[in-house]
Amino acid sequence: MGQKLKIAGWVSVGALAGALTTVSLQTVARGAMTPLPLEEIQQLSAVFGIVKTDYVEQVDDKKLITDAISGMVASLDPHSQYFDKKSFKEFREGTSGRFVGVGIEITQEDGLIKIVSPIEGSPADRAGLKTNDLITKIDETAVKGLSLNDAVKRMRGEPNTKVTLTILRKDESRSFPVTITREEIKTQSVKGKLIEPGYGWIRLSQFQERTVDDFVRKVEEIYKQDPQLKGLVLDLRNDPGGLLDAAVAISSAFLPQGVTVVSTNGQLQESKATFKADPEFYARRGQGDPLQRLPAALKKVPLVVLVNEGSASASEIVAGALQDHHRATIMGSQTFGKGSVQTVRPLGPDTGLKLTTARYYTPSGKSIQAKGIVPDVMVDETADGDMYAALRMREADLEKHLSSGQGEEVKDEAREKAREEARKRLEEEAKKPASERRLPEFGSDKDFQLRQALNQLQGKSVKVSKTLTERPAETKEE
């Protein structure tokens, strides 16, 4: 395996619907370093001393140094990050698809936390929590005003500890407390079903350690229900990315063996790599090839890949590989544009550094960074159009974002105008009942984009977007 064993599938899942997700490439330690700038180091030491002696109150030495490191790394780009003990633990939990908590998927609504769905078999599921329940308090803390991340942190904790959630169930016009014992939760990143005879749908919500195995099982289930599958929709909408080896494996499931899936390029020799549709690039040590159980027909089945502005990082690797090899029709809207590689370097037993070390490229050599994947067929998210797509954050909107590195980039002058129009529409929609303004669930019979994907597979007419166009790449202000 040699160099291939240096590849690790670390991932960092950030806010903004997963838009800050990163694919990582672990490398060996660097060689010789350039000499330290002594004058600047002395200045840093002087500032440290002045803060210690002159600040209005005493400041902990460790906090000052940690904050200085964090600031130095965060100033580079949106995806580089210093991990203290707590954040490093949370980061590693995100890559495994396992965490300790109550087991609910949540969103925010009117300042409260809304349960999208309890995870099957979780403590929340056993406690009887339901979809659309609202959480108003976590223990003694009112949820109103808390960010989604803060609410998640309060519900997570150590195994076998208790948390009390105050639930508002609107359809029963009652509010009640539920005390739940936290335990390890295993998240499900793969869903799928036969939409109609001969046509399947598989959705990946994230690329985690168990995603490939779960994907294989779901494909087996669908082929068991219908061995004569005529077409498949791979749904990567709002998938923020995840593990690099998982992205290579999912691509390899549909591609001929040995073709290029993705390549990376950066300063370090170890960051100049090419990943191919071959087990040595995705199979984990001692576990064999997880794709061997897949039906041979999967390599040839007609395929549509659905993407949108929330499809980032590993999702873009898969979509880019399948598009460049003409293996699938990519449908939806232009993706997020997260095309940089982060290396995670442990700095000790419980701290680490996540640093941007390379850009990644599709098989044809295109950089996705700050641009994304442009679908073959642009399709709106509803029959009425993409009403709020302009409000979604993209890589090119992030402060200090890395440019594509391929030619001169121009700023999209029309974007702010489109955002203002979308804001006005959103304000009008917000006045309607929640049931009327919520977009249809992915995979439901009201999923407009999925219906268009099926039309594409069946040779029927597809309602192509009349408003979506390829975005000009943007660049940060220098």
XYZ file of C-alpha atoms in Angstrom:
478
model
C 0.000 0.000 0.000
C 2.916 2.352 0.717
C 1.909 5.958 0.315
C -1.766 4.981 0.067
C -1.738 4.067 3.767
C -1.014 7.687 4.591
C -4.479 8.622 3.408
C -6.938 9.192 6.225
C -10.594 10.084 5.986
C -10.862 12.923 8.488
C -13.696 15.409 8.095
C -14.883 18.589 9.777
C -18.574 19.388 9.570
C -19.331 23.055 10.086
C -22.460 25.160 10.146
C -24.466 26.571 7.220
C -26.058 23.290 6.248
C -22.728 21.559 6.196
C -21.198 24.100 3.887
C -17.925 24.123 5.757
C -17.330 20.413 5.395
C -13.780 19.349 4.524
C -12.151 16.323 2.973
C -8.814 15.500 4.504
C -5.558 13.923 3.498
C -3.270 12.917 6.344
C 0.423 13.216 5.562
C 3.705 12.502 7.255
C 5.587 15.223 9.131
C 7.240 17.995 7.197
C 10.941 18.126 6.639
C 13.160 21.133 7.197
C 11.452 24.410 8.108
C 12.464 27.933 7.138
C 14.128 29.995 9.905
C 11.748 31.604 12.392
C 11.250 35.397 12.027
C 12.946 36.404 15.312
C 11.793 40.024 15.298
C 8.131 39.055 14.982
C 8.508 36.318 17.618
C 9.987 38.894 20.007
C 7.044 41.195 19.297
C 4.605 38.391 20.045
C 6.421 37.744 23.321
C 6.268 41.461 24.169
C 2.497 41.585 23.554
C 2.052 38.479 25.707
C 3.967 40.165 28.553
C 2.011 43.438 28.293
C -1.330 41.636 28.352
C -0.222 39.628 31.395
C 0.817 42.721 33.364
C -1.471 45.507 32.113
C -4.833 43.921 31.282
C -7.713 44.869 33.616
C -7.777 41.393 35.167
C -5.541 38.341 35.224
C -5.529 36.161 32.120
C -4.580 32.489 32.107
C -1.302 31.781 30.267
C -2.682 28.709 28.538
C -5.742 30.605 27.287
C -3.599 33.394 25.825
C -1.370 30.955 23.946
C -4.297 28.827 22.750
C -6.158 31.905 21.492
C -3.020 33.132 19.705
C -2.657 29.780 17.913
C -6.363 29.729 17.038
C -6.217 33.241 15.604
C -3.113 32.496 13.545
C -4.672 29.411 11.947
C -8.181 30.855 11.501
C -6.778 33.849 9.604
C -5.600 31.573 6.765
C -8.919 30.372 5.303
C -12.381 29.258 6.519
C -11.409 25.593 6.891
C -8.111 25.685 8.789
C -8.627 25.263 12.518
C -6.838 24.618 15.808
C -8.496 21.925 17.934
C -8.364 22.142 21.710
C -9.244 19.052 23.748
C -13.023 19.517 23.521
C -13.234 20.483 19.839
C -10.849 17.663 18.830
C -13.136 15.131 20.522
C -16.192 16.587 18.767
C -14.330 16.532 15.441
C -13.473 12.848 15.765
C -17.065 12.026 16.704
C -18.216 13.693 13.490
C -16.040 11.430 11.343
C -17.275 8.223 12.937
C -20.985 8.945 12.669
C -21.197 8.162 16.383
C -21.776 10.500 19.308
C -23.289 10.479 22.774
C -26.660 12.188 22.954
C -30.428 11.639 22.792
C -30.720 10.725 19.099
C -32.730 13.343 17.207
C -32.298 15.221 13.940
C -33.193 18.857 14.570
C -33.691 22.223 12.924
C -34.763 25.675 14.099
C -38.229 27.170 13.789
C -39.417 30.470 15.252
C -36.488 30.538 17.676
C -37.237 27.049 19.025
C -35.678 23.670 18.247
C -37.844 21.512 16.018
C -37.456 17.747 15.832
C -37.125 16.677 12.194
C -37.101 13.021 13.203
C -35.953 10.834 16.084
C -33.244 8.350 15.072
C -34.736 4.870 15.032
C -34.032 2.949 18.262
C -32.478 5.979 19.999
C -33.333 7.154 23.546
C -35.466 9.943 22.043
C -37.342 7.419 19.901
C -37.992 5.168 22.905
C -39.127 8.179 24.939
C -41.871 8.843 22.400
C -40.598 12.077 20.848
C -42.153 12.760 17.467
C -41.453 14.606 14.233
C -42.510 18.296 14.531
C -42.242 18.324 18.342
C -40.720 21.615 19.541
C -38.094 21.759 22.302
C -38.572 24.849 24.460
C -36.100 24.077 27.285
C -33.001 21.915 27.735
C -32.745 21.200 31.450
C -33.307 24.678 32.952
C -32.096 26.633 29.913
C -34.676 28.226 27.627
C -34.018 27.375 23.985
C -35.204 30.765 22.684
C -32.098 32.657 21.647
C -29.778 29.625 21.593
C -27.997 28.800 18.358
C -28.528 25.345 16.878
C -24.933 24.403 17.760
C -25.383 25.525 21.377
C -28.557 23.464 21.654
C -26.771 20.391 20.253
C -23.903 20.793 22.743
C -26.345 20.996 25.667
C -28.114 17.819 24.595
C -24.871 15.885 24.149
C -22.827 14.695 27.090
C -21.400 11.621 28.743
C -23.029 8.164 28.469
C -25.645 7.326 31.130
C -26.159 10.968 32.147
C -29.641 12.486 32.006
C -31.044 15.530 30.227
C -34.573 16.906 30.586
C -36.237 18.332 27.478
C -39.401 20.402 27.697
C -41.535 19.494 24.679
C -44.271 21.555 23.016
C -46.550 19.310 20.950
C -48.736 21.681 18.968
C -51.172 19.136 17.558
C -52.050 18.056 21.110
C -51.935 21.615 22.533
C -49.737 20.592 25.446
C -46.262 21.074 26.880
C -44.502 18.436 28.979
C -41.025 17.470 30.254
C -39.213 14.306 29.137
C -36.106 13.047 30.943
C -33.810 11.053 28.659
C -30.646 9.100 29.439
C -27.874 9.830 26.948
C -26.172 6.977 25.128
C -23.975 6.418 22.086
C -25.886 7.168 18.904
C -25.029 5.701 15.518
C -26.252 8.013 12.777
C -27.635 6.727 9.493
C -26.110 8.437 6.456
C -27.745 6.272 3.760
C -31.413 6.014 2.814
C -32.959 4.363 -0.210
C -35.988 2.711 -1.737
C -37.683 1.669 -4.939
C -39.564 4.758 -6.078
C -41.513 2.769 -8.619
C -40.954 -0.585 -10.370
C -37.541 -0.586 -12.046
C -36.279 2.671 -10.514
C -34.397 3.170 -7.266
C -33.365 6.144 -5.148
C -30.378 6.210 -2.789
C -29.634 9.273 -0.687
C -26.290 9.956 1.019
C -26.581 12.657 3.695
C -22.877 12.514 4.645
C -19.725 10.466 3.966
C -18.878 8.709 7.246
C -16.951 5.605 8.304
C -20.017 3.375 7.870
C -21.389 5.040 4.721
C -19.858 2.612 2.215
C -21.055 -0.503 4.066
C -24.529 1.034 4.492
C -24.575 1.975 0.799
C -23.720 -1.596 -0.235
C -26.496 -2.989 1.990
C -29.032 -0.521 0.578
C -28.104 -1.399 -3.025
C -28.470 -5.104 -2.177
C -31.935 -4.455 -0.707
C -33.090 -2.563 -3.796
C -31.792 -5.237 -6.203
C -33.431 -7.931 -4.077
C -36.760 -6.129 -4.496
C -36.208 -5.610 -8.232
C -33.312 -7.508 -9.900
C -34.111 -5.846 -13.255
C -33.368 -2.285 -12.165
C -33.688 0.129 -15.110
C -32.349 3.266 -13.481
C -30.999 4.718 -10.235
C -30.978 8.201 -8.693
C -27.994 8.970 -6.422
C -29.124 11.886 -4.253
C -26.294 14.090 -2.917
C -28.374 17.199 -2.221
C -27.365 18.998 0.992
C -24.630 16.400 1.559
C -21.815 18.451 3.150
C -19.148 15.848 2.396
C -16.959 13.832 4.719
C -14.399 11.096 4.347
C -12.229 11.053 1.241
C -11.937 7.261 1.088
C -15.740 6.974 1.242
C -16.091 9.402 -1.680
C -13.584 7.371 -3.718
C -15.429 4.148 -2.850
C -18.878 5.460 -3.835
C -17.444 6.737 -7.132
C -15.740 3.372 -7.698
C -19.052 1.559 -7.268
C -20.175 3.006 -10.615
C -16.892 3.465 -12.514
C -14.583 1.040 -14.362
C -11.719 -0.194 -12.199
C -8.535 1.849 -12.331
C -9.874 5.138 -13.698
C -9.021 8.391 -11.896
C -11.583 9.608 -9.349
C -9.860 12.727 -8.002
C -6.378 14.233 -7.714
C -4.849 16.694 -5.242
C -2.027 19.207 -5.499
C -0.261 21.362 -2.915
C 3.187 22.348 -1.616
C 4.000 19.067 0.118
C 5.002 16.074 -1.978
C 2.476 13.981 -0.045
C -0.324 16.340 -1.108
C 0.340 15.602 -4.793
C -1.716 12.458 -5.217
C -4.103 10.693 -7.579
C -6.919 8.498 -6.272
C -8.316 5.798 -8.534
C -11.277 3.436 -8.636
C -9.319 0.628 -7.037
C -9.568 -0.996 -3.567
C -6.075 0.159 -2.587
C -7.415 3.731 -2.547
C -10.511 3.124 -0.412
C -10.382 -0.294 1.315
C -9.411 -0.059 4.978
C -6.626 -2.221 6.300
C -7.715 -5.775 7.057
C -11.306 -5.210 5.893
C -11.121 -6.164 2.221
C -13.058 -4.564 -0.611
C -16.529 -3.502 0.636
C -17.774 -3.171 -2.965
C -17.305 -6.849 -3.880
C -20.863 -7.677 -2.812
C -22.417 -5.162 -5.227
C -24.314 -6.517 -8.245
C -22.248 -6.315 -11.446
C -25.228 -4.594 -13.102
C -24.618 -1.482 -10.988
C -21.661 -0.562 -13.199
C -24.004 -0.192 -16.186
C -27.343 0.916 -14.724
C -28.467 4.343 -16.057
C -27.640 6.883 -13.356
C -28.720 10.407 -12.408
C -26.949 12.323 -9.620
C -28.918 15.071 -7.858
C -26.921 17.990 -6.396
C -27.596 21.495 -5.088
C -25.830 24.416 -3.401
C -25.536 22.342 -0.218
C -23.585 19.563 -1.950
C -19.970 20.092 -0.909
C -16.528 18.554 -0.708
C -16.789 14.734 -0.930
C -20.154 15.103 -2.701
C -18.459 17.234 -5.339
C -15.695 14.645 -5.762
C -18.302 11.982 -6.566
C -20.375 14.217 -8.848
C -17.248 15.489 -10.651
C -15.853 11.983 -11.218
C -19.136 10.574 -12.541
C -19.626 13.628 -14.763
C -16.117 13.630 -16.243
C -16.303 9.911 -17.034
C -19.774 10.387 -18.605
C -21.115 7.767 -16.213
C -24.064 9.815 -14.921
C -26.215 12.812 -15.754
C -25.746 15.471 -13.069
C -28.981 17.346 -12.340
C -30.005 20.139 -9.972
C -28.123 23.349 -9.230
C -24.452 24.312 -9.061
C -22.703 22.872 -6.010
C -21.062 24.630 -3.065
C -17.485 24.790 -4.352
C -15.489 23.312 -1.454
C -12.474 22.035 -3.365
C -9.644 22.181 -0.827
C -7.980 19.424 1.173
C -7.384 19.651 4.904
C -4.644 17.697 6.686
C -5.259 16.857 10.346
C -2.058 16.774 12.382
C -2.203 15.667 16.023
C -0.259 18.068 18.252
C -0.494 15.841 21.296
C -2.795 13.180 22.754
C -5.888 15.409 22.662
C -5.190 18.497 20.516
C -4.652 18.925 16.800
C -4.372 21.181 13.780
C -6.533 21.049 10.666
C -4.687 22.848 7.879
C -5.537 23.424 4.229
C -2.742 21.714 2.282
C -4.039 21.218 -1.272
C -6.753 21.762 -3.835
C -8.511 18.812 -5.395
C -9.291 18.326 -9.082
C -11.774 16.294 -11.110
C -10.430 13.617 -13.492
C -10.329 16.133 -16.352
C -8.211 18.495 -14.231
C -10.864 21.053 -13.250
C -10.551 22.748 -9.870
C -13.838 22.795 -7.958
C -12.615 25.336 -5.393
C -14.850 28.439 -5.162
C -16.832 27.282 -8.214
C -18.365 23.867 -7.712
C -19.783 21.311 -10.117
C -22.032 22.671 -12.867
C -24.905 20.227 -13.532
C -25.497 18.829 -17.017
C -29.171 19.726 -16.553
C -30.197 22.658 -14.363
C -33.402 21.875 -12.449
C -35.175 24.081 -9.907
C -35.987 22.701 -6.461
C -39.730 23.294 -6.971
C -42.066 23.678 -9.915
C -42.178 27.388 -9.027
C -38.412 27.813 -9.260
C -35.426 28.076 -6.917
C -36.943 30.744 -4.714
C -34.312 30.840 -1.969
C -31.165 29.413 -3.561
C -29.535 32.862 -3.657
C -29.658 33.016 0.147
C -27.622 29.846 0.596
C -23.987 30.312 1.583
C -21.327 29.060 -0.855
C -17.578 28.632 -0.630
C -17.054 31.833 -2.633
C -19.101 33.768 -0.040
C -16.855 32.766 2.851
C -14.413 35.337 4.160
C -10.768 34.547 3.274
C -11.846 31.741 0.927
C -9.201 30.101 -1.234
C -9.400 30.911 -4.952
C -9.688 28.190 -7.584
C -6.076 28.652 -8.695
C -7.150 28.339 -12.335
C -7.117 31.663 -14.167
C -8.575 35.060 -13.312
C -11.855 35.105 -11.430
C -14.577 37.735 -11.578
C -17.123 38.870 -9.030
C -20.799 38.093 -9.622
C -22.432 41.536 -9.602
C -25.962 40.132 -9.884
C -25.747 38.009 -6.730
C -26.673 40.713 -4.186
C -29.644 41.737 -6.311
C -30.830 38.119 -6.446
C -30.344 37.803 -2.687
C -32.430 40.907 -2.012
C -35.249 39.546 -4.147
C -35.029 36.187 -2.361
C -35.122 37.911 1.042
C -38.363 39.673 0.085
C -39.907 36.393 -1.079
C -38.837 34.717 2.144
C -40.459 37.448 4.221
C -43.730 36.903 2.358
C -43.485 33.126 2.712
C -42.782 33.450 6.445
C -46.274 34.885 6.905
C -47.797 31.604 5.710
C -48.403 28.571 7.963
C -45.276 26.428 8.429
C -46.904 23.483 6.649
C -47.309 25.571 3.507
C -43.828 27.074 3.355
C -41.681 23.977 4.032
C -39.998 22.443 1.009
C -41.055 18.853 0.277
C -38.973 16.139 1.951
C -36.255 14.581 -0.212
C -37.497 11.294 -1.593
C -41.187 12.074 -1.130
C -43.774 11.988 -3.920
C -43.720 15.812 -3.873
C -39.961 16.008 -4.492
C -39.898 17.970 -7.765
C -36.214 17.414 -8.585
C -36.487 13.680 -7.954
C -39.467 13.547 -10.317
C -37.392 15.276 -13.027
C -34.548 12.793 -12.421
C -36.994 9.933 -12.996
C -38.240 11.618 -16.175
C -34.615 11.792 -17.369
C -34.104 8.072 -16.722
C -37.380 7.162 -18.415
C -36.756 9.304 -21.485
C -39.612 11.670 -20.649
C -39.658 15.456 -20.820
C -37.642 17.220 -18.090
C -38.675 20.650 -16.825
C -35.354 22.443 -17.148
C -34.808 25.608 -15.109
C -35.401 28.850 -16.994
C -33.569 30.923 -14.388
C -30.562 28.899 -13.196
C -27.310 29.591 -15.034
C -23.691 28.750 -14.368
C -22.265 31.047 -11.693
C -19.182 33.083 -12.510
C -16.426 32.071 -10.079
C -15.812 34.619 -7.349
C -12.666 35.549 -5.501
C -11.943 37.202 -2.184
C -10.878 40.817 -2.049
C -7.139 41.079 -1.824
